[in-house]
Coordinates of C-alpha atoms and ligand atoms in Angstrom, one line a residue:
X16 CA -32.3 1.0 -17.1
X17 CA -30.2 -1.3 -19.2
X18 CA -28.1 -3.8 -17.2
X19 CA -24.5 -2.8 -16.5
X20 CA -21.4 -4.8 -15.6
X21 CA -19.7 -3.8 -12.4
X22 CA -16.0 -3.1 -12.7
X23 CA -13.4 -3.0 -9.9
X24 CA -10.3 -1.2 -10.9
X25 CA -7.0 -1.7 -9.3
X26 CA -4.4 1.0 -9.9
X27 CA -1.1 1.9 -8.2
X28 CA -0.3 5.2 -9.9
X29 CA -1.2 7.7 -12.5
X30 CA -4.5 6.2 -13.6
X31 CA -4.6 7.2 -17.3
X32 CA -6.1 3.8 -18.2
X33 CA -8.6 4.3 -15.4
X34 CA -9.5 7.6 -17.0
X35 CA -9.9 6.0 -20.5
X36 CA -12.4 3.5 -19.0
X37 CA -14.3 6.3 -17.2
X38 CA -14.4 8.3 -20.5
X39 CA -15.7 5.3 -22.4
X40 CA -18.5 4.8 -19.8
X41 CA -19.4 8.5 -19.8
X42 CA -19.5 8.5 -23.6
X43 CA -22.0 5.7 -23.5
X44 CA -19.6 3.3 -25.2
X45 CA -19.4 0.8 -22.3
X46 CA -22.4 -0.6 -20.5
X47 CA -20.4 -0.7 -17.2
X48 CA -20.2 1.0 -13.9
X49 CA -17.2 1.4 -11.7
X50 CA -18.1 -0.3 -8.3
X51 CA -14.8 0.6 -6.7
X52 CA -11.3 1.9 -7.5
X53 CA -8.7 0.4 -5.2
X54 CA -5.1 1.4 -4.9
X55 CA -2.3 -0.2 -2.8
X56 CA -0.7 3.3 -2.5
X57 CA -2.4 6.0 -0.5
X58 CA -1.0 8.8 -2.7
X59 CA -1.9 7.2 -6.1
X60 CA -3.2 9.7 -8.6
X61 CA -5.8 7.1 -9.6
X62 CA -7.5 7.5 -6.3
X63 CA -7.6 11.2 -6.7
X64 CA -9.1 10.9 -10.2
X65 CA -11.8 8.5 -8.9
X66 CA -12.6 10.7 -5.8
X67 CA -12.9 13.8 -8.0
X68 CA -15.6 12.0 -10.0
X69 CA -17.4 10.8 -6.9
X70 CA -16.5 7.2 -7.5
X71 CA -15.8 5.0 -4.5
X72 CA -12.1 5.1 -4.0
X73 CA -10.4 2.9 -1.5
X74 CA -6.8 2.5 -0.4
X75 CA -5.8 -1.1 0.6
X76 CA -2.3 -0.3 1.8
X77 CA 0.0 -3.3 1.6
X78 CA 2.0 -1.9 4.5
X79 CA -1.1 -2.3 6.8
X80 CA -1.1 -6.1 6.3
X81 CA 1.4 -8.6 7.8
X82 CA 1.2 -11.1 4.9
X83 CA 0.4 -11.1 1.2
X84 CA -2.5 -13.4 1.9
X85 CA -4.1 -10.9 4.3
X86 CA -3.6 -8.1 1.9
X87 CA -5.2 -10.0 -0.9
X88 CA -8.1 -11.1 1.3
X89 CA -8.7 -7.4 2.0
X90 CA -8.7 -6.7 -1.8
X91 CA -11.1 -9.6 -2.4
X92 CA -13.4 -8.5 0.4
X93 CA -13.5 -4.9 -0.9
X94 CA -14.2 -6.1 -4.5
X95 CA -17.0 -8.5 -3.3
X96 CA -18.5 -5.8 -1.0
X97 CA -19.0 -3.7 -4.1
X98 CA -20.4 -6.6 -6.2
X99 CA -17.5 -6.4 -8.7
X100 CA -18.0 -8.7 -11.6
X101 CA -14.8 -7.9 -13.6
X102 CA -11.5 -6.9 -12.1
X103 CA -9.4 -4.5 -14.2
X104 CA -5.7 -4.1 -13.4
X105 CA -4.7 -0.7 -14.6
X106 CA -1.1 -0.1 -13.7
X107 CA -1.4 -2.2 -10.5
X108 CA 2.2 -2.8 -9.6
X109 CA 1.8 -5.9 -7.5
X110 CA 1.9 -9.6 -8.4
X111 CA -1.2 -11.4 -7.3
X112 CA -1.1 -14.9 -5.9
X113 CA -3.2 -17.9 -7.1
X114 CA -5.6 -17.2 -4.2
X115 CA -6.6 -13.9 -5.7
X116 CA -6.6 -15.2 -9.3
X117 CA -8.9 -18.1 -8.3
X118 CA -11.3 -15.7 -6.4
X119 CA -12.0 -14.1 -9.8
X120 CA -11.1 -16.8 -12.2
X121 CA -11.2 -15.6 -15.8
X122 CA -12.6 -12.4 -14.5
X123 CA -9.4 -10.4 -14.2
X124 CA -7.9 -8.4 -17.0
X125 CA -4.5 -6.7 -17.3
X126 CA -2.9 -4.4 -19.7
X127 CA 0.8 -4.6 -20.5
X128 CA 2.9 -2.2 -22.5
X129 CA 4.5 -4.7 -24.9
X130 CA 3.4 -7.3 -27.4
X131 CA 3.4 -10.3 -25.1
X132 CA 5.0 -12.8 -24.8
X133 CA 7.8 -10.3 -25.6
X134 CA 9.1 -8.2 -22.8
X135 CA 7.0 -9.2 -19.8
X136 CA 7.7 -7.7 -16.4
X137 CA 8.9 -4.2 -15.5
X138 CA 10.2 -1.6 -17.9
X139 CA 8.8 -3.3 -21.0
X140 CA 9.3 -0.2 -23.2
X141 CA 13.0 0.0 -22.2
X142 CA 13.4 -3.7 -22.8
X143 CA 12.0 -3.3 -26.3
X144 CA 14.4 -0.5 -27.1
X145 CA 17.4 -2.3 -25.7
X146 CA 16.5 -5.4 -27.6
X147 CA 16.4 -3.4 -30.8
X148 CA 12.8 -4.3 -31.6
X149 CA 11.3 -2.4 -34.5
X150 CA 7.7 -3.0 -33.4
X151 CA 6.3 -3.0 -29.9
X152 CA 2.8 -2.3 -28.6
X153 CA 0.4 -3.3 -25.9
X154 CA -1.6 -6.3 -24.8
X155 CA -4.8 -6.8 -22.9
X156 CA -4.9 -10.3 -21.4
X157 CA -6.7 -12.3 -18.8
X158 CA -4.7 -12.8 -15.7
X159 CA -3.6 -16.3 -14.8
X160 CA -1.1 -17.4 -12.1
X161 CA 2.0 -16.4 -14.0
X162 CA 3.4 -12.9 -14.7
X163 CA 1.9 -11.3 -17.8
X164 CA 1.2 -14.8 -19.1
X165 CA -2.5 -15.2 -19.3
X166 CA -4.6 -15.7 -22.5
X167 CA -4.3 -12.7 -24.9
X168 CA -7.5 -10.7 -25.6
X169 CA -6.4 -7.8 -27.8
X170 CA -3.1 -6.4 -29.0
X171 CA -2.1 -3.3 -30.8
X172 CA 1.3 -2.7 -32.5
X173 CA 3.2 0.6 -32.7
X174 CA 6.6 1.3 -34.4
X175 CA 9.7 1.7 -32.3
X176 CA 11.5 4.7 -33.8
X177 CA 15.4 4.9 -34.0
X178 CA 15.5 7.9 -31.6
X179 CA 12.9 6.6 -29.1
X180 CA 13.6 6.8 -25.4
X181 CA 11.6 4.6 -23.0
X182 CA 9.5 7.7 -22.3
X183 CA 8.6 8.5 -26.0
X184 CA 7.9 4.9 -26.7
X185 CA 5.8 4.6 -23.6
X186 CA 3.7 7.6 -24.7
X187 CA 3.1 6.1 -28.2
X188 CA 2.1 2.8 -26.6
X189 CA -0.1 4.5 -24.0
X190 CA -2.2 6.1 -26.6
X191 CA -3.1 2.7 -27.9
X192 CA -3.6 1.3 -24.4
X193 CA -6.4 3.8 -24.0
X194 CA -8.0 2.5 -27.2
X195 CA -7.8 -1.3 -26.7
X196 CA -8.5 -1.6 -23.0
X197 CA -12.1 -0.2 -23.2
X198 CA -12.5 -2.3 -26.4
X199 CA -11.5 -5.5 -24.5
X200 CA -13.8 -4.7 -21.6
X201 CA -16.7 -4.0 -24.1
X202 CA -16.1 -7.5 -25.7
X203 CA -16.2 -9.1 -22.2
X204 CA -19.4 -7.2 -21.3
X205 CA -21.0 -8.3 -24.5
X206 CA -20.1 -11.9 -23.7
X207 CA -18.0 -12.1 -26.9
X208 CA -14.9 -13.6 -25.3
X209 CA -14.5 -17.3 -25.2
X210 CA -11.5 -18.7 -23.5
X211 CA -10.3 -22.0 -25.0
X212 CA -6.9 -22.9 -23.3
X213 CA -4.5 -20.2 -24.2
X214 CA -6.8 -18.9 -27.0
X215 CA -9.4 -16.2 -26.5
X216 CA -11.9 -16.3 -29.3
X217 CA -13.8 -13.2 -30.2
X218 CA -17.3 -14.4 -31.2
X219 CA -20.2 -12.5 -32.9
X220 CA -23.4 -12.2 -31.0
Ligands
GRF325 C1 0.6 1.4 -18.3 O1 1.7 1.5 -19.2 C2 0.2 -0.1 -18.3 O2 0.4 -0.7 -19.5 C3 1.1 -0.7 -17.2 O3 1.1 0.3 -16.3 C4 0.9 1.6 -16.9 C5 -0.2 2.3 -16.1 O4 -0.4 3.6 -16.5 N1 0.5 -1.9 -16.8 P1 -1.7 4.4 -16.0 O5 -1.6 4.4 -14.4 O6 -2.9 3.7 -16.4 O7 -1.5 5.8 -16.5

């Protein structure tokens, strides 16, 4: 069997990006396997999606840990237990400390629903509308110690329509998230991403 890269997916909620990655694997577009899906929320729909497909689904509930460090140690232990090579944040609504980032240095990706560095943080779609932006989109980036600040891998723009609400813009952006997240993971798996400072170069192989 061809070699596959083991992914660990961290998701707090709905899990539509998780689903897009699962779909890409099932369609034979990604030489990856999902080692574990972890949520910090016991009732996350992402856990249900994973369990329905017989993937290993684990809740690491922040409330069960006294400190952020202990919580993150539990995450790292779970990821290592399942031999995870690349960590995928897919709607994981917690900031991770340098401890976690160093444990998987240059091996953590995130997707954010804006064209970074515009509109980092929460409610990115609402921020774009309130700012009056005509174009927004989504960004896949490596995770560094800052918030939504790591080297950018792929971006896709979408228009912001005059009558958009945060929900309609979020839906338009989400469709593109489901396209570029699997693409970025594929580039990583194919060893086509070279990080040079803030720059991620996509090289031919
Ligand atoms: C997406 O909009 C993603 O950009 C952001 O959180 C949301 C997660 O959605 N980081 P889902 O749980 O993957 O459906």
